[in-house]
């Protein structure tokens, strides 16, 4: 273990460390803590210049109430859910199949196709922007959730394929061979042998893609406008235009927007990190 | 994998009256599994790249007929002052964003202890990465706010400031990069924490017996073992730096006076904003950005290929 375990060092250093960690955390999260405090402050605190002092009264309930009942926020949240969930399902389903094909079969062009997915996943969004926007307009899907979902599924399939293919390659290949000797059909091997083994990968990708899509801003701006189809990231900016000086409402709105991926992360932490660190540990 | 042909021959030998479909199912199966994913990907990712290249030779407002202008867009880019500024800012992003890697390593080393509650601390440190860049951008623009921002309060205590970070053309890009480093450092930290878990304790012990410690141990024993983590951190940080868009759009919208633009933002501005729907010109900017990114993508694919040759 590196650095040296703290238990082996002097009492004094141990105590210092115990105090240092929370202090560092508070400093690290200071911007977020500030927003959390902003979100429970009353309006008057901002007009009287009490930005950083204690809240003069606790207005959390009314601030969050206004966000939920007096703004478009619930609608944006719903849109985000309706965009994110189908994307996760679609991208994971497609990449289970592509990953299986690329990981299990030997055929000409295997590596080439794999590299196409990997490279495509890393391109700058801007090179896709004009054609994809056009395509979406032509299909009559501009400013719809479906338009966003279809694009997201296609694009995320790149990353998911990279992940799935590497995961499947690490599985014991003997299982598949044994099934083939038994004469099991290929799709049954996929469904009954490989897919059950892929559960951890599916979980990891699902949380990861959920976060990516929930937090997407660029495509939301390019492919949608207006509250009927925009997700919460784009919504919060129009919220910003509407409540520019209402810092308490903006803060509450930001926290509401940030909460779902945070909750996802805490519930599925192990899988989330497994997904992020793909390839970083051998 | 290399046993596949044998399996196939044994399967077809067992039943000579198998249908053609049955005999060829191992050749067909991969293509059936690949079809939906590949078609989707070609349609939405690969073709649009080709189309963008093509479009960069046209003048087009997005509505009428595109007009072929050859290299005109690229020639115009050469004298475009805003393009030059964006390019320089991209370079700043690339270089400074890499600071997330040592910073992440530092925090990872700091947190790599087994004391009560450390797991919770680790996840709380990771927090900034999970929230949207839109929220990070909003939070940081309040942090920098010249009238009430926390930054100026702190600067005031030590007798400095006031500083209008986002309103100052020389400071603005650095201010935004600092905001971007916050989540990126968290990401690198997680990569290194996982990497540190896999460090071989016996090697560390052996090095310790040989009298290695502190910086020497870190440099000669630990960092070489963290190579895979460093590689992934490098890749995601470079890509992140070149993709930076959200923070700029939220915090400054490219201002003041366009001084915080980067290529990705400038392209968006040219192609899709009230400054004019210049799709062809935007596409040319995107092509330049793509070519820069391509250098890194090629390098990444090359090292993956080297890795793969060793596998089965």
XYZ file of C-alpha atoms in Angstrom, chain A residues 1-7 17 20-22 24-25 28-32 35 51-52 94 97-98 100-108 111 113-135 139 150-151 153-155 158 162 165 168-169 171 173 177 180 183-187 190 211 215 217-218 221-222 233 236-237 240 247 250-251 254 258 261-262 265-266 269 272-273 276-282, chain B residues 1-4 7 25-26 29-31 33-34 36-38 40-46 48-49 51-52 55 60 107 109-115 118-121 123-132 134-135 138-140 142 145 148-150 153 182 185-187 190-191 194-196 198 201 204 208 214 217-218 222 228-229 232 235 239 243 245-246 249-250 264 267-268 271-272 279 286-287 289-290 293 297 300-301 304-305 307-308 312:
214
model
C 0.000 0.000 0.000
C 1.170 3.477 -0.837
C 1.407 5.866 0.894
C 2.341 4.256 4.211
C -0.754 3.273 6.214
C -1.659 6.076 8.559
C -2.087 3.576 11.417
C -4.920 13.469 9.044
C -7.332 17.338 7.383
C -9.660 15.104 5.376
C -12.933 16.810 6.348
C -10.166 19.418 2.502
C -13.600 18.066 1.637
C -13.358 21.015 -2.292
C -17.142 21.191 -2.183
C -17.352 24.837 -1.147
C -19.095 25.967 -4.357
C -21.736 23.284 -3.903
C -25.446 26.697 -3.595
C -24.965 36.464 0.518
C -22.597 34.441 2.628
C -27.563 -2.476 -29.234
C -25.221 -7.363 -29.550
C -22.344 -5.511 -31.222
C -20.993 -9.932 -28.471
C -20.350 -10.083 -32.208
C -17.014 -8.283 -31.965
C -15.857 -10.111 -28.869
C -16.770 -13.679 -29.764
C -16.469 -14.104 -33.536
C -13.395 -14.040 -35.676
C -14.112 -12.544 -39.064
C -12.543 -10.191 -41.552
C -11.026 -4.988 -35.623
C -15.482 -2.224 -37.167
C -14.450 -2.119 -33.548
C -12.115 0.792 -34.217
C -14.879 2.560 -36.113
C -17.018 2.495 -32.979
C -14.155 3.609 -30.762
C -13.049 6.417 -33.036
C -16.620 7.587 -33.640
C -17.154 7.805 -29.926
C -14.289 10.268 -29.566
C -15.074 12.690 -32.370
C -15.949 16.284 -31.476
C -19.715 16.822 -31.492
C -19.352 19.796 -33.807
C -18.388 17.664 -36.786
C -21.767 15.948 -36.474
C -23.797 19.000 -35.581
C -24.982 20.430 -38.907
C -25.713 17.091 -40.652
C -27.415 15.563 -37.625
C -29.547 18.642 -37.118
C -30.492 18.530 -40.779
C -31.263 14.845 -40.649
C -37.286 13.284 -40.476
C -32.396 8.299 -31.575
C -29.228 10.317 -31.907
C -28.630 5.867 -28.808
C -26.550 5.864 -31.975
C -23.738 7.907 -30.508
C -19.830 3.678 -29.755
C -15.985 -0.522 -26.667
C -16.534 -6.003 -26.377
C -16.928 -10.145 -23.232
C -13.338 -10.848 -24.251
C -15.122 -13.897 -20.071
C -14.340 -18.555 -23.752
C -17.192 -23.458 -26.973
C -21.309 -24.867 -29.467
C -25.059 -27.634 -30.837
C -26.722 -24.658 -29.193
C -27.821 -22.006 -31.687
C -25.801 -18.790 -31.706
C -28.597 -16.516 -30.574
C -25.995 -14.999 -26.688
C -25.415 10.297 -16.151
C -26.100 15.911 -18.183
C -26.411 20.053 -22.873
C -24.988 20.443 -26.364
C -29.592 22.935 -27.480
C -28.953 21.816 -31.057
C -29.917 21.017 -18.559
C -32.099 25.431 -16.316
C -30.587 28.000 -18.668
C -31.591 31.353 -15.505
C -30.401 33.245 -6.675
C -31.849 29.271 -9.321
C -29.964 27.373 -6.634
C -29.857 23.575 -9.996
C -28.348 17.674 -10.377
C -27.497 11.462 -11.420
C -26.133 12.012 -7.924
C -24.220 7.385 -8.410
C -24.767 6.741 -4.724
C -21.485 3.410 -6.860
C -20.456 3.338 -11.756
C -16.786 3.296 -10.877
C -15.497 4.712 -15.477
C -12.252 2.947 -14.796
C -12.615 0.546 -17.692
C -9.145 -0.428 -18.751
C -7.471 1.664 -16.087
C -6.721 -1.391 -13.996
C -5.412 -4.565 -15.427
C -11.196 -17.546 -30.292
C -8.662 -19.430 -32.392
C -10.543 -22.629 -31.661
C -13.630 -21.414 -33.472
C -15.661 -26.191 -33.407
C -24.516 -19.819 -38.884
C -21.191 -18.897 -37.356
C -24.335 -14.686 -36.788
C -21.869 -11.844 -36.193
C -23.377 -9.810 -39.025
C -25.806 -9.195 -34.276
C -23.908 -6.244 -35.684
C -28.675 -2.764 -35.968
C -25.792 -1.147 -34.107
C -23.656 -0.614 -37.179
C -27.467 3.223 -36.528
C -23.887 4.269 -36.039
C -23.183 4.734 -39.732
C -26.365 6.724 -40.156
C -25.897 9.087 -37.220
C -22.130 9.274 -36.747
C -20.030 8.147 -39.693
C -22.450 12.997 -40.830
C -18.660 13.240 -40.545
C -21.178 15.234 -44.889
C -19.484 17.841 -42.720
C -20.277 20.880 -46.499
C -24.989 27.576 -47.059
C -5.928 13.739 -4.046
C -2.741 9.572 -2.655
C -4.151 11.792 0.059
C -7.305 9.678 0.343
C -5.685 6.267 -0.106
C -5.896 5.320 3.580
C -8.077 2.980 5.520
C -9.692 5.073 8.222
C -12.993 7.052 4.041
C -15.300 5.408 1.516
C -17.835 8.145 2.003
C -15.133 10.788 1.696
C -17.417 9.377 -3.053
C -18.029 12.923 -1.834
C -14.780 14.027 -3.441
C -16.038 12.511 -6.666
C -19.223 14.569 -6.549
C -18.259 17.360 -8.966
C -17.940 14.879 -11.807
C -21.458 13.537 -11.438
C -23.262 16.827 -11.716
C -23.889 18.497 -15.035
C -24.301 23.364 -16.785
C -24.697 23.409 -13.014
C -23.633 28.372 -12.969
C -22.029 27.682 -9.619
C -18.662 28.961 -10.748
C -21.536 32.952 -8.927
C -19.150 37.250 -9.458
C -20.822 39.183 -4.281
C -18.701 36.232 -5.432
C -16.967 34.135 -2.836
C -14.661 37.916 -0.493
C -12.818 20.773 -10.788
C -9.697 16.291 -11.291
C -12.397 14.284 -9.560
C -12.476 11.887 -12.494
C -11.185 7.980 -9.165
C -9.000 6.486 -11.889
C -8.742 2.326 -8.469
C -5.222 2.056 -9.857
C -3.698 2.336 -6.388
C -4.149 -2.757 -7.841
C 1.921 -4.591 -2.105
C 6.049 -1.753 -2.306
C 10.601 -0.131 1.351
C 8.305 9.224 -0.288
C 9.062 5.362 -4.066
C 6.299 7.257 -5.865
C 4.191 3.470 -7.843
C -2.877 2.096 -17.337
C -4.689 4.614 -15.114
C -6.990 6.499 -19.480
C -7.215 10.153 -23.044
C -10.916 14.620 -25.262
C -14.870 19.072 -26.340
C -18.429 23.697 -24.759
C -20.957 23.672 -21.929
C -21.655 28.636 -23.215
C -23.012 28.916 -19.666
C -16.161 24.015 -30.526
C -18.311 26.675 -34.652
C -21.652 26.592 -32.875
C -23.521 27.854 -37.619
C -26.396 28.227 -35.211
C -23.261 26.245 -42.022
C -15.478 21.647 -37.177
C -13.200 19.934 -39.678
C -11.224 20.645 -34.703
C -11.839 17.108 -35.945
C -8.779 15.426 -32.336
C -7.708 9.354 -31.618
C -5.244 6.023 -28.838
C -6.310 3.438 -31.404
C -5.179 -0.183 -28.223
C -4.051 -2.158 -31.249
C -2.529 -4.037 -26.519
C -4.876 -6.207 -28.509
C -6.293 -13.801 -27.644
